[in-house]
mmCIF file of C-alpha atoms in Angstrom:
data_model
loop_
_atom_site.group_PDB
_atom_site.id
_atom_site.type_symbol
_atom_site.label_atom_id
_atom_site.label_comp_id
_atom_site.label_asym_id
_atom_site.label_seq_id
_atom_site.Cartn_x
_atom_site.Cartn_y
_atom_site.Cartn_z
ATOM 1 C CA UNK A 1 28.090 -14.476 49.553
ATOM 2 C CA UNK A 2 29.566 -12.644 46.599
ATOM 3 C CA UNK A 3 30.601 -14.631 43.533
ATOM 4 C CA UNK A 4 33.655 -13.687 41.493
ATOM 5 C CA UNK A 5 33.760 -14.442 37.756
ATOM 6 C CA UNK A 6 36.561 -16.919 37.007
ATOM 7 C CA UNK A 7 35.935 -16.760 33.261
ATOM 8 C CA UNK A 8 33.326 -16.375 30.550
ATOM 9 C CA UNK A 9 31.544 -18.526 27.958
ATOM 10 C CA UNK A 10 32.223 -17.884 24.261
ATOM 11 C CA UNK A 11 29.358 -19.354 22.259
ATOM 12 C CA UNK A 12 27.403 -18.960 19.031
ATOM 13 C CA UNK A 13 24.236 -18.907 21.192
ATOM 14 C CA UNK A 14 23.197 -15.333 21.883
ATOM 15 C CA UNK A 15 19.575 -15.416 22.989
ATOM 16 C CA UNK A 16 17.494 -17.557 25.291
ATOM 17 C CA UNK A 17 14.675 -18.180 22.852
ATOM 18 C CA UNK A 18 16.871 -19.946 20.292
ATOM 19 C CA UNK A 19 19.077 -21.840 22.785
ATOM 20 C CA UNK A 20 18.346 -25.505 23.573
ATOM 21 C CA UNK A 21 16.948 -26.053 27.068
ATOM 22 C CA UNK A 22 19.544 -28.696 27.976
ATOM 23 C CA UNK A 23 23.093 -29.282 26.781
ATOM 24 C CA UNK A 24 22.332 -32.684 25.305
ATOM 25 C CA UNK A 25 19.476 -31.363 23.171
ATOM 26 C CA UNK A 26 21.584 -30.086 20.305
ATOM 27 C CA UNK A 27 23.753 -27.494 22.050
ATOM 28 C CA UNK A 28 26.870 -26.481 20.132
ATOM 29 C CA UNK A 29 30.524 -26.594 21.075
ATOM 30 C CA UNK A 30 31.612 -23.560 23.041
ATOM 31 C CA UNK A 31 34.798 -22.181 24.586
ATOM 32 C CA UNK A 32 35.361 -21.521 28.275
ATOM 33 C CA UNK A 33 37.752 -18.576 28.544
ATOM 34 C CA UNK A 34 39.268 -18.503 32.013
ATOM 35 C CA UNK A 35 40.700 -15.461 33.783
ATOM 36 C CA UNK A 36 44.497 -15.406 34.235
ATOM 37 C CA UNK A 37 44.126 -15.230 38.042
ATOM 38 C CA UNK A 38 42.707 -18.799 38.178
ATOM 39 C CA UNK A 39 45.132 -20.422 35.694
ATOM 40 C CA UNK A 40 46.665 -22.733 38.328
ATOM 41 C CA UNK A 41 43.229 -24.132 39.148
ATOM 42 C CA UNK A 42 42.951 -25.617 35.643
ATOM 43 C CA UNK A 43 45.931 -27.911 36.186
ATOM 44 C CA UNK A 44 44.816 -31.486 35.493
ATOM 45 C CA UNK A 45 41.929 -30.715 33.116
ATOM 46 C CA UNK A 46 42.376 -32.502 29.783
ATOM 47 C CA UNK A 47 40.545 -33.490 26.607
ATOM 48 C CA UNK A 48 37.960 -36.183 27.277
ATOM 49 C CA UNK A 49 37.173 -35.038 30.831
ATOM 50 C CA UNK A 50 33.519 -34.837 31.812
ATOM 51 C CA UNK A 51 32.979 -31.738 33.925
ATOM 52 C CA UNK A 52 30.231 -29.898 35.731
ATOM 53 C CA UNK A 53 30.347 -26.235 34.810
ATOM 54 C CA UNK A 54 28.687 -23.710 37.128
ATOM 55 C CA UNK A 55 27.692 -20.391 35.598
ATOM 56 C CA UNK A 56 25.821 -17.259 36.625
ATOM 57 C CA UNK A 57 22.751 -17.015 34.391
ATOM 58 C CA UNK A 58 22.907 -13.251 34.111
ATOM 59 C CA UNK A 59 19.842 -12.945 31.884
ATOM 60 C CA UNK A 60 17.535 -14.858 34.264
ATOM 61 C CA UNK A 61 14.826 -13.437 36.527
ATOM 62 C CA UNK A 62 15.350 -13.824 40.273
ATOM 63 C CA UNK A 63 11.772 -13.149 41.416
ATOM 64 C CA UNK A 64 10.256 -16.345 40.002
ATOM 65 C CA UNK A 65 9.267 -19.211 42.355
ATOM 66 C CA UNK A 66 6.770 -21.143 40.219
ATOM 67 C CA UNK A 67 7.079 -22.046 36.531
ATOM 68 C CA UNK A 68 5.566 -24.214 33.851
ATOM 69 C CA UNK A 69 8.397 -26.685 33.038
ATOM 70 C CA UNK A 70 9.888 -26.255 29.547
ATOM 71 C CA UNK A 71 7.288 -23.522 28.833
ATOM 72 C CA UNK A 72 4.991 -26.342 27.720
ATOM 73 C CA UNK A 73 1.297 -25.557 28.372
ATOM 74 C CA UNK A 74 0.706 -29.294 28.900
ATOM 75 C CA UNK A 75 2.902 -29.208 32.035
ATOM 76 C CA UNK A 76 1.335 -28.101 35.328
ATOM 77 C CA UNK A 77 2.879 -25.115 37.133
ATOM 78 C CA UNK A 78 5.314 -26.159 39.883
ATOM 79 C CA UNK A 79 7.987 -24.782 42.199
ATOM 80 C CA UNK A 80 11.276 -23.810 40.543
ATOM 81 C CA UNK A 81 13.358 -26.051 42.828
ATOM 82 C CA UNK A 82 12.013 -29.195 41.166
ATOM 83 C CA UNK A 83 12.783 -27.776 37.692
ATOM 84 C CA UNK A 84 15.860 -26.684 35.747
ATOM 85 C CA UNK A 85 14.358 -23.261 34.939
ATOM 86 C CA UNK A 86 17.033 -20.533 34.698
ATOM 87 C CA UNK A 87 14.603 -18.196 36.506
ATOM 88 C CA UNK A 88 15.107 -18.777 40.265
ATOM 89 C CA UNK A 89 16.282 -16.860 43.363
ATOM 90 C CA UNK A 90 19.957 -17.692 42.728
ATOM 91 C CA UNK A 91 20.335 -18.263 38.967
ATOM 92 C CA UNK A 92 23.287 -20.648 39.056
ATOM 93 C CA UNK A 93 23.530 -22.708 35.873
ATOM 94 C CA UNK A 94 24.738 -26.312 36.143
ATOM 95 C CA UNK A 95 25.999 -27.787 32.889
ATOM 96 C CA UNK A 96 27.469 -31.198 32.152
ATOM 97 C CA UNK A 97 30.101 -30.810 29.449
ATOM 98 C CA UNK A 98 32.851 -32.869 27.825
ATOM 99 C CA UNK A 99 36.253 -31.288 27.190
ATOM 100 C CA UNK A 100 37.301 -31.348 23.528
ATOM 101 C CA UNK A 101 40.615 -29.481 23.820
ATOM 102 C CA UNK A 102 42.616 -27.351 26.241
ATOM 103 C CA UNK A 103 44.845 -24.469 25.087
ATOM 104 C CA UNK A 104 46.100 -22.443 28.031
ATOM 105 C CA UNK A 105 43.187 -20.489 29.478
ATOM 106 C CA UNK A 106 40.836 -21.600 26.675
ATOM 107 C CA UNK A 107 38.927 -24.865 27.185
ATOM 108 C CA UNK A 108 36.797 -26.091 24.291
ATOM 109 C CA UNK A 109 33.732 -28.122 25.370
ATOM 110 C CA UNK A 110 30.827 -30.026 23.805
ATOM 111 C CA UNK A 111 27.102 -29.699 24.606
ATOM 112 C CA UNK A 112 26.892 -26.321 26.322
ATOM 113 C CA UNK A 113 23.548 -24.493 26.236
ATOM 114 C CA UNK A 114 24.843 -21.379 28.074
ATOM 115 C CA UNK A 115 24.695 -18.107 26.155
ATOM 116 C CA UNK A 116 27.652 -16.110 24.877
ATOM 117 C CA UNK A 117 29.086 -13.905 27.634
ATOM 118 C CA UNK A 118 27.723 -15.957 30.538
ATOM 119 C CA UNK A 119 30.076 -15.643 33.556
ATOM 120 C CA UNK A 120 31.711 -18.870 34.796
ATOM 121 C CA UNK A 121 31.801 -19.306 38.580
ATOM 122 C CA UNK A 122 33.086 -22.853 39.158
ATOM 123 C CA UNK A 123 34.151 -26.129 37.534
ATOM 124 C CA UNK A 124 33.986 -29.528 39.226
ATOM 125 C CA UNK A 125 34.559 -33.127 38.146
ATOM 126 C CA UNK A 126 31.368 -35.040 37.370
ATOM 127 C CA UNK A 127 29.587 -36.464 40.423
ATOM 128 C CA UNK A 128 30.015 -40.215 40.588
ATOM 129 C CA UNK A 129 28.548 -42.729 42.954
ATOM 130 C CA UNK A 130 30.965 -44.329 45.386
ATOM 131 C CA UNK A 131 30.986 -47.478 43.263
ATOM 132 C CA UNK A 132 32.228 -45.639 40.207
ATOM 133 C CA UNK A 133 35.028 -43.755 41.970
ATOM 134 C CA UNK B 1 26.609 -11.699 41.476
ATOM 135 C CA UNK B 2 25.317 -11.712 45.022
ATOM 136 C CA UNK B 3 23.768 -14.910 46.389
ATOM 137 C CA UNK B 4 20.818 -14.823 48.775
ATOM 138 C CA UNK B 5 20.370 -17.592 51.355
ATOM 139 C CA UNK B 6 17.146 -19.509 50.665
ATOM 140 C CA UNK B 7 17.585 -21.676 53.765
ATOM 141 C CA UNK B 8 20.047 -23.417 56.033
ATOM 142 C CA UNK B 9 21.297 -26.955 56.765
ATOM 143 C CA UNK B 10 20.528 -28.473 60.178
ATOM 144 C CA UNK B 11 22.988 -31.316 60.757
ATOM 145 C CA UNK B 12 24.788 -33.219 63.480
ATOM 146 C CA UNK B 13 28.041 -32.470 61.605
ATOM 147 C CA UNK B 14 29.705 -29.421 63.085
ATOM 148 C CA UNK B 15 33.321 -29.464 61.923
ATOM 149 C CA UNK B 16 35.117 -30.172 58.688
ATOM 150 C CA UNK B 17 37.654 -32.574 60.157
ATOM 151 C CA UNK B 18 35.041 -35.098 61.284
ATOM 152 C CA UNK B 19 32.692 -34.745 58.302
ATOM 153 C CA UNK B 20 32.817 -37.312 55.485
ATOM 154 C CA UNK B 21 34.305 -35.954 52.253
ATOM 155 C CA UNK B 22 31.327 -37.051 50.127
ATOM 156 C CA UNK B 23 27.660 -37.595 50.963
ATOM 157 C CA UNK B 24 27.738 -41.293 50.110
ATOM 158 C CA UNK B 25 30.663 -41.998 52.442
ATOM 159 C CA UNK B 26 28.642 -42.309 55.626
ATOM 160 C CA UNK B 27 27.056 -38.849 55.855
ATOM 161 C CA UNK B 28 24.061 -38.652 58.189
ATOM 162 C CA UNK B 29 20.501 -37.556 57.556
ATOM 163 C CA UNK B 30 20.063 -33.800 57.809
ATOM 164 C CA UNK B 31 17.256 -31.260 57.542
ATOM 165 C CA UNK B 32 17.036 -28.468 54.982
ATOM 166 C CA UNK B 33 15.210 -25.576 56.626
ATOM 167 C CA UNK B 34 13.942 -23.215 53.931
ATOM 168 C CA UNK B 35 13.143 -19.530 54.371
ATOM 169 C CA UNK B 36 9.459 -18.563 54.251
ATOM 170 C CA UNK B 37 10.046 -16.271 51.247
ATOM 171 C CA UNK B 38 10.841 -19.264 48.968
ATOM 172 C CA UNK B 39 8.040 -21.586 50.169
ATOM 173 C CA UNK B 40 6.272 -21.610 46.778
ATOM 174 C CA UNK B 41 9.459 -22.808 45.091
ATOM 175 C CA UNK B 42 9.282 -26.090 47.037
ATOM 176 C CA UNK B 43 5.978 -27.061 45.430
ATOM 177 C CA UNK B 44 6.414 -30.494 43.832
ATOM 178 C CA UNK B 45 9.258 -31.767 46.041
ATOM 179 C CA UNK B 46 8.327 -35.066 47.703
ATOM 180 C CA UNK B 47 9.778 -38.027 49.603
ATOM 181 C CA UNK B 48 11.884 -40.217 47.337
ATOM 182 C CA UNK B 49 13.049 -37.373 45.083
ATOM 183 C CA UNK B 50 16.742 -37.261 44.208
ATOM 184 C CA UNK B 51 17.930 -33.662 44.282
ATOM 185 C CA UNK B 52 21.053 -31.629 43.742
ATOM 186 C CA UNK B 53 21.513 -29.243 46.632
ATOM 187 C CA UNK B 54 23.725 -26.189 46.139
ATOM 188 C CA UNK B 55 25.194 -24.625 49.260
ATOM 189 C CA UNK B 56 27.629 -21.868 50.167
ATOM 190 C CA UNK B 57 30.565 -23.507 51.940
ATOM 191 C CA UNK B 58 31.040 -20.667 54.387
ATOM 192 C CA UNK B 59 33.978 -22.270 56.178
ATOM 193 C CA UNK B 60 36.041 -22.789 53.014
ATOM 194 C CA UNK B 61 39.081 -20.806 51.861
ATOM 195 C CA UNK B 62 38.714 -18.832 48.636
ATOM 196 C CA UNK B 63 42.405 -18.226 47.914
ATOM 197 C CA UNK B 64 43.275 -21.850 47.096
ATOM 198 C CA UNK B 65 43.899 -22.907 43.468
ATOM 199 C CA UNK B 66 45.885 -26.127 43.921
ATOM 200 C CA UNK B 67 45.219 -28.945 46.395
ATOM 201 C CA UNK B 68 46.181 -32.509 47.210
ATOM 202 C CA UNK B 69 42.924 -34.452 46.581
ATOM 203 C CA UNK B 70 41.316 -35.887 49.732
ATOM 204 C CA UNK B 71 44.286 -34.591 51.772
ATOM 205 C CA UNK B 72 46.012 -37.865 50.870
ATOM 206 C CA UNK B 73 49.830 -37.502 50.616
ATOM 207 C CA UNK B 74 49.777 -40.243 47.953
ATOM 208 C CA UNK B 75 47.824 -37.991 45.600
ATOM 209 C CA UNK B 76 49.730 -35.438 43.503
ATOM 210 C CA UNK B 77 48.837 -31.753 43.865
ATOM 211 C CA UNK B 78 46.434 -30.561 41.177
ATOM 212 C CA UNK B 79 44.171 -27.647 40.254
ATOM 213 C CA UNK B 80 41.025 -27.261 42.348
ATOM 214 C CA UNK B 81 38.735 -27.335 39.301
ATOM 215 C CA UNK B 82 39.403 -31.029 38.727
ATOM 216 C CA UNK B 83 38.695 -31.824 42.391
ATOM 217 C CA UNK B 84 35.724 -31.563 44.777
ATOM 218 C CA UNK B 85 37.751 -29.590 47.343
ATOM 219 C CA UNK B 86 35.582 -27.110 49.297
ATOM 220 C CA UNK B 87 38.472 -24.628 49.071
ATOM 221 C CA UNK B 88 38.102 -22.794 45.718
ATOM 222 C CA UNK B 89 37.458 -19.261 44.416
ATOM 223 C CA UNK B 90 33.657 -19.641 44.652
ATOM 224 C CA UNK B 91 32.992 -22.240 47.375
ATOM 225 C CA UNK B 92 29.670 -23.558 46.077
ATOM 226 C CA UNK B 93 28.906 -27.019 47.461
ATOM 227 C CA UNK B 94 27.108 -29.486 45.190
ATOM 228 C CA UNK B 95 25.426 -32.355 47.029
ATOM 229 C CA UNK B 96 23.352 -35.232 45.702
ATOM 230 C CA UNK B 97 20.674 -36.056 48.288
ATOM 231 C CA UNK B 98 17.511 -38.158 48.550
ATOM 232 C CA UNK B 99 14.414 -36.679 50.181
ATOM 233 C CA UNK B 100 13.167 -38.690 53.172
ATOM 234 C CA UNK B 101 10.234 -36.476 54.206
ATOM 235 C CA UNK B 102 8.792 -33.019 53.611
ATOM 236 C CA UNK B 103 7.021 -31.035 56.344
ATOM 237 C CA UNK B 104 6.290 -27.489 55.240
ATOM 238 C CA UNK B 105 9.593 -25.599 55.046
ATOM 239 C CA UNK B 106 11.549 -28.530 56.514
ATOM 240 C CA UNK B 107 12.900 -31.140 54.097
ATOM 241 C CA UNK B 108 14.616 -34.174 55.587
ATOM 242 C CA UNK B 109 17.343 -35.680 53.361
ATOM 243 C CA UNK B 110 19.769 -38.619 53.355
ATOM 244 C CA UNK B 111 23.505 -38.524 52.670
ATOM 245 C CA UNK B 112 24.418 -34.890 53.254
ATOM 246 C CA UNK B 113 28.008 -34.067 54.222
ATOM 247 C CA UNK B 114 27.392 -30.300 54.616
ATOM 248 C CA UNK B 115 28.009 -28.842 58.083
ATOM 249 C CA UNK B 116 25.360 -27.497 60.462
ATOM 250 C CA UNK B 117 24.501 -23.899 59.617
ATOM 251 C CA UNK B 118 25.642 -24.059 55.970
ATOM 252 C CA UNK B 119 23.551 -21.641 53.837
ATOM 253 C CA UNK B 120 21.460 -23.189 51.037
ATOM 254 C CA UNK B 121 21.517 -21.292 47.732
ATOM 255 C CA UNK B 122 19.661 -23.548 45.254
ATOM 256 C CA UNK B 123 17.958 -26.914 44.717
ATOM 257 C CA UNK B 124 17.630 -28.639 41.346
ATOM 258 C CA UNK B 125 16.382 -32.014 40.149
ATOM 259 C CA UNK B 126 19.136 -34.554 39.471
ATOM 260 C CA UNK B 127 20.821 -34.221 36.074
ATOM 261 C CA UNK B 128 19.732 -37.025 33.787
ATOM 262 C CA UNK B 129 20.899 -37.891 30.314
ATOM 263 C CA UNK B 130 18.377 -37.302 27.555
ATOM 264 C CA UNK B 131 17.706 -41.061 27.443
ATOM 265 C CA UNK B 132 16.627 -41.143 31.079
ATOM 266 C CA UNK B 133 14.313 -38.129 30.940
#
């Protein structure tokens, strides 16, 4: 189960401490720079699309199973699988973003809390319930 | 970027052709059987929780960049990243499920279209907008 990078995040965010914890908490615009070998897979992505971006959180710890959510001392410690902590056995980041513009292999998005240089591993359309499809 | 299996899906679904394409299109109940080494990470997961389950779609093709959505000849071919096709460079499955019951390392869930034996790689709480949190 080996992931291949299909691109990389270009962002003004460079360290975890100063990054917002969720994309809709003041995260900046960022650029998804895709690798030439996946160019055909981008066909159909356009400005205004809401996407789920999957990344590999390469600065996370993989030996953490229990955390205090949002690093807030008021929160009780709990298992990582009921939190969005980046520290977890498989540090896959899941980010809901809106496409601002597409220029070839460069896709500009809103509301991305991933750090500069984070590898991209997948992109999917937003999950919808059957009623919305 | 090497994923480790944190568990496996037990399901009555055994082949792709007969499985529903999405969990809310008639998928059965299934059991997530977690590995003992991640037991602490499950702390806090309870019946009624809505979760996002991430799996490794081990029967998918990784060399596919363009598909016809839902295998429907009426749909035009498009890039995999704007579809939910299991065939894609990194075949990570993203499934929205509801917990029915928890018994130690076994978590029973509703609406899972993943096949029997599919490796589990992560579990996260459902994405909510900032207004819902």
